[in-house]
PDB file of N, CA and C in Angstrom:
ATOM      1  N   MET A   1     190.789  59.688 157.802  1.00 72.00           N
ATOM      2  CA  MET A   1     189.623  59.054 157.246  1.00 72.00           C
ATOM      3  C   MET A   1     188.367  59.720 157.815  1.00 72.00           C
ATOM      4  N   TYR A   2     187.610  59.018 158.654  1.00 75.00           N
ATOM      5  CA  TYR A   2     186.429  59.617 159.262  1.00 75.00           C
ATOM      6  C   TYR A   2     186.799  60.220 160.616  1.00 75.00           C
ATOM      7  N   PRO A   3     186.259  61.392 160.935  1.00 83.00           N
ATOM      8  CA  PRO A   3     186.566  61.973 162.247  1.00 83.00           C
ATOM      9  C   PRO A   3     185.852  61.200 163.353  1.00 83.00           C
ATOM     10  N   GLN A   4     186.436  61.222 164.525  1.00 89.00           N
ATOM     11  CA  GLN A   4     185.830  60.569 165.691  1.00 89.00           C
ATOM     12  C   GLN A   4     184.574  61.333 166.079  1.00 89.00           C
ATOM     13  N   ARG A   5     183.457  60.625 166.260  1.00 91.00           N
ATOM     14  CA  ARG A   5     182.181  61.253 166.574  1.00 91.00           C
ATOM     15  C   ARG A   5     181.776  60.911 168.004  1.00 91.00           C
ATOM     16  N   THR A   6     181.039  61.797 168.608  1.00 93.00           N
ATOM     17  CA  THR A   6     180.483  61.551 169.931  1.00 93.00           C
ATOM     18  C   THR A   6     179.028  62.005 169.938  1.00 93.00           C
ATOM     19  N   GLY A   7     178.266  61.394 170.807  1.00 94.00           N
ATOM     20  CA  GLY A   7     176.848  61.704 170.869  1.00 94.00           C
ATOM     21  C   GLY A   7     176.476  62.427 172.142  1.00 94.00           C
ATOM     22  N   LEU A   8     175.501  63.293 172.048  1.00 95.00           N
ATOM     23  CA  LEU A   8     174.959  64.004 173.205  1.00 95.00           C
ATOM     24  C   LEU A   8     173.453  63.829 173.226  1.00 95.00           C
ATOM     25  N   ILE A   9     172.914  63.651 174.413  1.00 96.00           N
ATOM     26  CA  ILE A   9     171.469  63.628 174.590  1.00 96.00           C
ATOM     27  C   ILE A   9     171.089  64.958 175.218  1.00 96.00           C
ATOM     28  N   LEU A  10     170.260  65.719 174.527  1.00 96.00           N
ATOM     29  CA  LEU A  10     169.875  67.060 174.977  1.00 96.00           C
ATOM     30  C   LEU A  10     168.416  67.029 175.403  1.00 96.00           C
ATOM     31  N   TRP A  11     168.155  67.298 176.657  1.00 97.00           N
ATOM     32  CA  TRP A  11     166.789  67.404 177.160  1.00 97.00           C
ATOM     33  C   TRP A  11     166.339  68.839 176.945  1.00 97.00           C
ATOM     34  N   VAL A  12     165.247  69.010 176.206  1.00 96.00           N
ATOM     35  CA  VAL A  12     164.793  70.340 175.827  1.00 96.00           C
ATOM     36  C   VAL A  12     163.400  70.606 176.375  1.00 96.00           C
ATOM     37  N   SER A  13     163.063  71.874 176.496  1.00 95.00           N
ATOM     38  CA  SER A  13     161.736  72.250 176.978  1.00 95.00           C
ATOM     39  C   SER A  13     160.767  72.480 175.822  1.00 95.00           C
ATOM     40  N   ASP A  14     161.290  72.787 174.644  1.00 91.00           N
ATOM     41  CA  ASP A  14     160.445  73.082 173.501  1.00 91.00           C
ATOM     42  C   ASP A  14     161.040  72.437 172.253  1.00 91.00           C
ATOM     43  N   LEU A  15     160.239  71.611 171.572  1.00 92.00           N
ATOM     44  CA  LEU A  15     160.739  70.925 170.386  1.00 92.00           C
ATOM     45  C   LEU A  15     160.737  71.802 169.144  1.00 92.00           C
ATOM     46  N   LYS A  16     160.041  72.919 169.173  1.00 92.00           N
ATOM     47  CA  LYS A  16     159.992  73.791 168.007  1.00 92.00           C
ATOM     48  C   LYS A  16     161.351  74.398 167.700  1.00 92.00           C
ATOM     49  N   GLN A  17     162.159  74.567 168.707  1.00 91.00           N
ATOM     50  CA  GLN A  17     163.454  75.218 168.522  1.00 91.00           C
ATOM     51  C   GLN A  17     164.597  74.238 168.271  1.00 91.00           C
ATOM     52  N   THR A  18     164.290  72.964 168.072  1.00 90.00           N
ATOM     53  CA  THR A  18     165.361  71.992 167.825  1.00 90.00           C
ATOM     54  C   THR A  18     166.054  72.207 166.490  1.00 90.00           C
ATOM     55  N   LYS A  19     165.427  72.938 165.580  1.00 91.00           N
ATOM     56  CA  LYS A  19     166.068  73.264 164.304  1.00 91.00           C
ATOM     57  C   LYS A  19     167.360  74.048 164.516  1.00 91.00           C
ATOM     58  N   HIS A  20     167.440  74.821 165.595  1.00 92.00           N
ATOM     59  CA  HIS A  20     168.635  75.619 165.878  1.00 92.00           C
ATOM     60  C   HIS A  20     169.831  74.739 166.238  1.00 92.00           C
ATOM     61  N   LEU A  21     169.586  73.489 166.619  1.00 94.00           N
ATOM     62  CA  LEU A  21     170.673  72.598 167.015  1.00 94.00           C
ATOM     63  C   LEU A  21     171.422  72.007 165.825  1.00 94.00           C
ATOM     64  N   GLU A  22     170.888  72.152 164.627  1.00 94.00           N
ATOM     65  CA  GLU A  22     171.533  71.588 163.443  1.00 94.00           C
ATOM     66  C   GLU A  22     172.888  72.221 163.147  1.00 94.00           C
ATOM     67  N   LYS A  23     173.102  73.433 163.597  1.00 94.00           N
ATOM     68  CA  LYS A  23     174.389  74.076 163.335  1.00 94.00           C
ATOM     69  C   LYS A  23     175.507  73.523 164.228  1.00 94.00           C
ATOM     70  N   PHE A  24     175.154  72.779 165.282  1.00 95.00           N
ATOM     71  CA  PHE A  24     176.153  72.210 166.179  1.00 95.00           C
ATOM     72  C   PHE A  24     176.569  70.796 165.787  1.00 95.00           C
ATOM     73  N   GLY A  25     175.742  70.100 165.023  1.00 94.00           N
ATOM     74  CA  GLY A  25     176.057  68.725 164.632  1.00 94.00           C
ATOM     75  C   GLY A  25     174.896  68.107 163.882  1.00 94.00           C
ATOM     76  N   THR A  26     174.906  66.789 163.807  1.00 95.00           N
ATOM     77  CA  THR A  26     173.873  66.051 163.101  1.00 95.00           C
ATOM     78  C   THR A  26     172.823  65.567 164.084  1.00 95.00           C
ATOM     79  N   ILE A  27     171.577  65.929 163.842  1.00 96.00           N
ATOM     80  CA  ILE A  27     170.486  65.462 164.692  1.00 96.00           C
ATOM     81  C   ILE A  27     170.117  64.058 164.239  1.00 96.00           C
ATOM     82  N   HIS A  28     170.252  63.112 165.159  1.00 95.00           N
ATOM     83  CA  HIS A  28     169.987  61.718 164.828  1.00 95.00           C
ATOM     84  C   HIS A  28     168.551  61.321 165.163  1.00 95.00           C
ATOM     85  N   TYR A  29     168.032  61.798 166.272  1.00 96.00           N
ATOM     86  CA  TYR A  29     166.696  61.400 166.711  1.00 96.00           C
ATOM     87  C   TYR A  29     166.086  62.509 167.558  1.00 96.00           C
ATOM     88  N   VAL A  30     164.775  62.700 167.414  1.00 97.00           N
ATOM     89  CA  VAL A  30     164.031  63.649 168.241  1.00 97.00           C
ATOM     90  C   VAL A  30     162.847  62.904 168.834  1.00 97.00           C
ATOM     91  N   SER A  31     162.762  62.864 170.156  1.00 96.00           N
ATOM     92  CA  SER A  31     161.645  62.224 170.834  1.00 96.00           C
ATOM     93  C   SER A  31     160.611  63.279 171.175  1.00 96.00           C
ATOM     94  N   LYS A  32     159.440  63.175 170.558  1.00 95.00           N
ATOM     95  CA  LYS A  32     158.384  64.148 170.824  1.00 95.00           C
ATOM     96  C   LYS A  32     157.727  63.897 172.163  1.00 95.00           C
ATOM     97  N   ARG A  33     157.701  62.647 172.581  1.00 95.00           N
ATOM     98  CA  ARG A  33     157.019  62.311 173.829  1.00 95.00           C
ATOM     99  C   ARG A  33     157.851  62.648 175.067  1.00 95.00           C
ATOM    100  N   MET A  34     159.148  62.387 175.000  1.00 95.00           N
ATOM    101  CA  MET A  34     160.000  62.611 176.165  1.00 95.00           C
ATOM    102  C   MET A  34     160.827  63.891 176.069  1.00 95.00           C
ATOM    103  N   ASN A  35     160.706  64.630 174.975  1.00 95.00           N
ATOM    104  CA  ASN A  35     161.381  65.917 174.777  1.00 95.00           C
ATOM    105  C   ASN A  35     162.899  65.833 174.904  1.00 95.00           C
ATOM    106  N   TYR A  36     163.505  64.973 174.094  1.00 96.00           N
ATOM    107  CA  TYR A  36     164.959  64.954 174.028  1.00 96.00           C
ATOM    108  C   TYR A  36     165.415  64.811 172.587  1.00 96.00           C
ATOM    109  N   VAL A  37     166.662  65.192 172.360  1.00 97.00           N
ATOM    110  CA  VAL A  37     167.265  65.170 171.032  1.00 97.00           C
ATOM    111  C   VAL A  37     168.598  64.450 171.142  1.00 97.00           C
ATOM    112  N   VAL A  38     168.872  63.535 170.205  1.00 96.00           N
ATOM    113  CA  VAL A  38     170.174  62.877 170.133  1.00 96.00           C
ATOM    114  C   VAL A  38     170.962  63.574 169.032  1.00 96.00           C
ATOM    115  N   LEU A  39     172.105  64.121 169.405  1.00 96.00           N
ATOM    116  CA  LEU A  39     172.917  64.930 168.504  1.00 96.00           C
ATOM    117  C   LEU A  39     174.310  64.338 168.421  1.00 96.00           C
ATOM    118  N   TYR A  40     174.818  64.137 167.201  1.00 95.00           N
ATOM    119  CA  TYR A  40     176.185  63.652 167.004  1.00 95.00           C
ATOM    120  C   TYR A  40     177.042  64.770 166.451  1.00 95.00           C
ATOM    121  N   MET A  41     178.292  64.836 166.954  1.00 94.00           N
ATOM    122  CA  MET A  41     179.226  65.891 166.535  1.00 94.00           C
ATOM    123  C   MET A  41     180.648  65.361 166.589  1.00 94.00           C
ATOM    124  N   ASN A  42     181.587  66.147 166.112  1.00 93.00           N
ATOM    125  CA  ASN A  42     183.001  65.783 166.187  1.00 93.00           C
ATOM    126  C   ASN A  42     183.449  65.763 167.643  1.00 93.00           C
ATOM    127  N   ALA A  43     184.184  64.728 168.012  1.00 91.00           N
ATOM    128  CA  ALA A  43     184.621  64.572 169.399  1.00 91.00           C
ATOM    129  C   ALA A  43     185.629  65.641 169.805  1.00 91.00           C
ATOM    130  N   GLU A  44     186.382  66.164 168.833  1.00 92.00           N
ATOM    131  CA  GLU A  44     187.404  67.164 169.143  1.00 92.00           C
ATOM    132  C   GLU A  44     186.784  68.473 169.640  1.00 92.00           C
ATOM    133  N   LYS A  45     185.621  68.815 169.109  1.00 91.00           N
ATOM    134  CA  LYS A  45     184.986  70.083 169.460  1.00 91.00           C
ATOM    135  C   LYS A  45     183.825  69.905 170.434  1.00 91.00           C
ATOM    136  N   ALA A  46     183.737  68.762 171.081  1.00 91.00           N
ATOM    137  CA  ALA A  46     182.574  68.457 171.919  1.00 91.00           C
ATOM    138  C   ALA A  46     182.482  69.376 173.140  1.00 91.00           C
ATOM    139  N   GLU A  47     183.599  69.680 173.762  1.00 93.00           N
ATOM    140  CA  GLU A  47     183.550  70.513 174.978  1.00 93.00           C
ATOM    141  C   GLU A  47     183.091  71.934 174.681  1.00 93.00           C
ATOM    142  N   GLU A  48     183.654  72.543 173.659  1.00 95.00           N
ATOM    143  CA  GLU A  48     183.261  73.915 173.323  1.00 95.00           C
ATOM    144  C   GLU A  48     181.805  73.962 172.878  1.00 95.00           C
ATOM    145  N   THR A  49     181.404  72.960 172.108  1.00 94.00           N
ATOM    146  CA  THR A  49     180.031  72.916 171.622  1.00 94.00           C
ATOM    147  C   THR A  49     179.046  72.705 172.765  1.00 94.00           C
ATOM    148  N   THR A  50     179.409  71.869 173.727  1.00 95.00           N
ATOM    149  CA  THR A  50     178.544  71.627 174.890  1.00 95.00           C
ATOM    150  C   THR A  50     178.327  72.908 175.676  1.00 95.00           C
ATOM    151  N   LYS A  51     179.369  73.692 175.835  1.00 95.00           N
ATOM    152  CA  LYS A  51     179.229  74.965 176.553  1.00 95.00           C
ATOM    153  C   LYS A  51     178.312  75.926 175.808  1.00 95.00           C
ATOM    154  N   ALA A  52     178.422  75.926 174.480  1.00 95.00           N
ATOM    155  CA  ALA A  52     177.576  76.813 173.680  1.00 95.00           C
ATOM    156  C   ALA A  52     176.115  76.358 173.706  1.00 95.00           C
ATOM    157  N   ILE A  53     175.897  75.055 173.674  1.00 96.00           N
ATOM    158  CA  ILE A  53     174.527  74.533 173.704  1.00 96.00           C
ATOM    159  C   ILE A  53     173.878  74.779 175.059  1.00 96.00           C
ATOM    160  N   GLN A  54     174.655  74.673 176.115  1.00 95.00           N
ATOM    161  CA  GLN A  54     174.121  74.862 177.472  1.00 95.00           C
ATOM    162  C   GLN A  54     173.588  76.278 177.668  1.00 95.00           C
ATOM    163  N   LYS A  55     174.114  77.231 176.936  1.00 95.00           N
ATOM    164  CA  LYS A  55     173.669  78.618 177.059  1.00 95.00           C
ATOM    165  C   LYS A  55     172.318  78.873 176.403  1.00 95.00           C
ATOM    166  N   LEU A  56     171.860  77.941 175.550  1.00 95.00           N
ATOM    167  CA  LEU A  56     170.573  78.123 174.894  1.00 95.00           C
ATOM    168  C   LEU A  56     169.445  78.001 175.921  1.00 95.00           C
ATOM    169  N   SER A  57     168.439  78.828 175.766  1.00 94.00           N
ATOM    170  CA  SER A  57     167.384  78.909 176.783  1.00 94.00           C
ATOM    171  C   SER A  57     166.473  77.683 176.817  1.00 94.00           C
ATOM    172  N   PHE A  58     166.303  76.984 175.710  1.00 95.00           N
ATOM    173  CA  PHE A  58     165.375  75.857 175.677  1.00 95.00           C
ATOM    174  C   PHE A  58     166.013  74.522 176.062  1.00 95.00           C
ATOM    175  N   VAL A  59     167.339  74.494 176.309  1.00 96.00           N
ATOM    176  CA  VAL A  59     168.038  73.266 176.698  1.00 96.00           C
ATOM    177  C   VAL A  59     168.059  73.179 178.221  1.00 96.00           C
ATOM    178  N   LYS A  60     167.487  72.077 178.744  1.00 96.00           N
ATOM    179  CA  LYS A  60     167.437  71.884 180.191  1.00 96.00           C
ATOM    180  C   LYS A  60     168.667  71.161 180.724  1.00 96.00           C
ATOM    181  N   LYS A  61     169.050  70.088 180.051  1.00 96.00           N
ATOM    182  CA  LYS A  61     170.132  69.251 180.555  1.00 96.00           C
ATOM    183  C   LYS A  61     170.838  68.577 179.381  1.00 96.00           C
ATOM    184  N   ILE A  62     172.145  68.342 179.533  1.00 96.00           N
ATOM    185  CA  ILE A  62     172.941  67.674 178.505  1.00 96.00           C
ATOM    186  C   ILE A  62     173.591  66.447 179.129  1.00 96.00           C
ATOM    187  N   GLU A  63     173.429  65.297 178.454  1.00 96.00           N
ATOM    188  CA  GLU A  63     174.082  64.065 178.889  1.00 96.00           C
ATOM    189  C   GLU A  63     174.944  63.545 177.750  1.00 96.00           C
ATOM    190  N   ARG A  64     176.054  62.937 178.104  1.00 92.00           N
ATOM    191  CA  ARG A  64     176.945  62.363 177.107  1.00 92.00           C
ATOM    192  C   ARG A  64     176.514  60.939 176.812  1.00 92.00           C
ATOM    193  N   SER A  65     176.564  60.544 175.559  1.00 89.00           N
ATOM    194  CA  SER A  65     176.215  59.180 175.164  1.00 89.00           C
ATOM    195  C   SER A  65     177.425  58.278 175.394  1.00 89.00           C
ATOM    196  N   TYR A  66     177.181  57.108 175.976  1.00 86.00           N
ATOM    197  CA  TYR A  66     178.261  56.169 176.253  1.00 86.00           C
ATOM    198  C   TYR A  66     178.339  55.066 175.202  1.00 86.00           C
ATOM    199  N   ARG A  67     177.762  55.285 174.049  1.00 83.00           N
ATOM    200  CA  ARG A  67     177.728  54.252 173.017  1.00 83.00           C
ATOM    201  C   ARG A  67     179.123  53.862 172.533  1.00 83.00           C
ATOM    202  N   ASN A  68     180.040  54.794 172.438  1.00 77.00           N
ATOM    203  CA  ASN A  68     181.398  54.485 171.972  1.00 77.00           C
ATOM    204  C   ASN A  68     182.170  53.635 172.971  1.00 77.00           C
ATOM    205  N   GLU A  69     181.769  53.657 174.234  1.00 79.00           N
ATOM    206  CA  GLU A  69     182.501  52.949 175.279  1.00 79.00           C
ATOM    207  C   GLU A  69     181.947  51.558 175.561  1.00 79.00           C
ATOM    208  N   ILE A  70     180.832  51.195 174.954  1.00 82.00           N
ATOM    209  CA  ILE A  70     180.237  49.886 175.178  1.00 82.00           C
ATOM    210  C   ILE A  70     180.986  48.849 174.353  1.00 82.00           C
ATOM    211  N   ARG A  71     181.304  47.732 174.986  1.00 81.00           N
ATOM    212  CA  ARG A  71     182.030  46.661 174.314  1.00 81.00           C
ATOM    213  C   ARG A  71     181.086  45.961 173.339  1.00 81.00           C
ATOM    214  N   THR A  72     181.520  45.826 172.088  1.00 78.00           N
ATOM    215  CA  THR A  72     180.682  45.201 171.076  1.00 78.00           C
ATOM    216  C   THR A  72     181.250  43.876 170.578  1.00 78.00           C
ATOM    217  N   GLU A  73     182.383  43.447 171.101  1.00 80.00           N
ATOM    218  CA  GLU A  73     182.967  42.162 170.740  1.00 80.00           C
ATOM    219  C   GLU A  73     182.728  41.204 171.893  1.00 80.00           C
ATOM    220  N   TYR A  74     182.041  40.121 171.606  1.00 76.00           N
ATOM    221  CA  TYR A  74     181.663  39.179 172.644  1.00 76.00           C
ATOM    222  C   TYR A  74     182.354  37.847 172.411  1.00 76.00           C
ATOM    223  N   ASN A  75     182.642  37.154 173.496  1.00 76.00           N
ATOM    224  CA  ASN A  75     183.161  35.795 173.390  1.00 76.00           C
ATOM    225  C   ASN A  75     182.327  34.921 174.308  1.00 76.00           C
ATOM    226  N   SER A  76     182.134  33.697 173.888  1.00 72.00           N
ATOM    227  CA  SER A  76     181.284  32.789 174.640  1.00 72.00           C
ATOM    228  C   SER A  76     182.042  31.495 174.896  1.00 72.00           C
ATOM    229  N   ASN A  77     182.119  31.101 176.147  1.00 76.00           N
ATOM    230  CA  ASN A  77     182.752  29.843 176.515  1.00 76.00           C
ATOM    231  C   ASN A  77     181.730  28.714 176.570  1.00 76.00           C
ATOM    232  N   VAL A  78     180.467  29.046 176.424  1.00 74.00           N
ATOM    233  CA  VAL A  78     179.405  28.053 176.453  1.00 74.00           C
ATOM    234  C   VAL A  78     179.307  27.412 175.072  1.00 74.00           C
ATOM    235  N   PRO A  79     179.276  26.078 174.991  1.00 73.00           N
ATOM    236  CA  PRO A  79     179.179  25.449 173.662  1.00 73.00           C
ATOM    237  C   PRO A  79     177.835  25.735 173.014  1.00 73.00           C
ATOM    238  N   ASP A  80     177.856  25.771 171.696  1.00 73.00           N
ATOM    239  CA  ASP A  80     176.655  26.062 170.920  1.00 73.00           C
ATOM    240  C   ASP A  80     175.749  24.838 170.903  1.00 73.00           C
ATOM    241  N   LYS A  81     174.527  24.960 171.416  1.00 77.00           N
ATOM    242  CA  LYS A  81     173.611  23.827 171.497  1.00 77.00           C
ATOM    243  C   LYS A  81     173.025  23.471 170.141  1.00 77.00           C
ATOM    244  N   ALA A  82     173.073  24.370 169.200  1.00 78.00           N
ATOM    245  CA  ALA A  82     172.552  24.077 167.864  1.00 78.00           C
ATOM    246  C   ALA A  82     173.376  23.004 167.170  1.00 78.00           C
ATOM    247  N   LYS A  83     174.649  22.940 167.463  1.00 75.00           N
ATOM    248  CA  LYS A  83     175.519  21.933 166.852  1.00 75.00           C
ATOM    249  C   LYS A  83     175.212  20.522 167.380  1.00 75.00           C
ATOM    250  N   LEU A  84     174.646  20.414 168.565  1.00 75.00           N
ATOM    251  CA  LEU A  84     174.338  19.118 169.131  1.00 75.00           C
ATOM    252  C   LEU A  84     173.193  18.436 168.415  1.00 75.00           C
ATOM    253  N   TYR A  85     172.287  19.192 167.832  1.00 75.00           N
ATOM    254  CA  TYR A  85     171.093  18.637 167.214  1.00 75.00           C
ATOM    255  C   TYR A  85     171.253  18.352 165.721  1.00 75.00           C
ATOM    256  N   THR A  86     172.404  18.627 165.158  1.00 65.00           N
ATOM    257  CA  THR A  86     172.582  18.378 163.721  1.00 65.00           C
ATOM    258  C   THR A  86     173.161  17.013 163.443  1.00 65.00           C
TER     259      THR A  86
END
């Protein structure tokens, strides 16, 4: 079905060259103020792609996004107070 995706946060020194990052994956967000780019790519090729991106001269640092590892299903043992007022 859909391939597993992973996100990378790329800290860059120059935003003019962020167009070159499109060949590595999908650019999701570019912060002009803090000079970083959020890039999504296939998880299978993430290691090879990270090594290739690190060699680019305008990339300062690469961080992995932990969005896939955050728990999104919540359970609450506290009773709902809205039901008390109805």
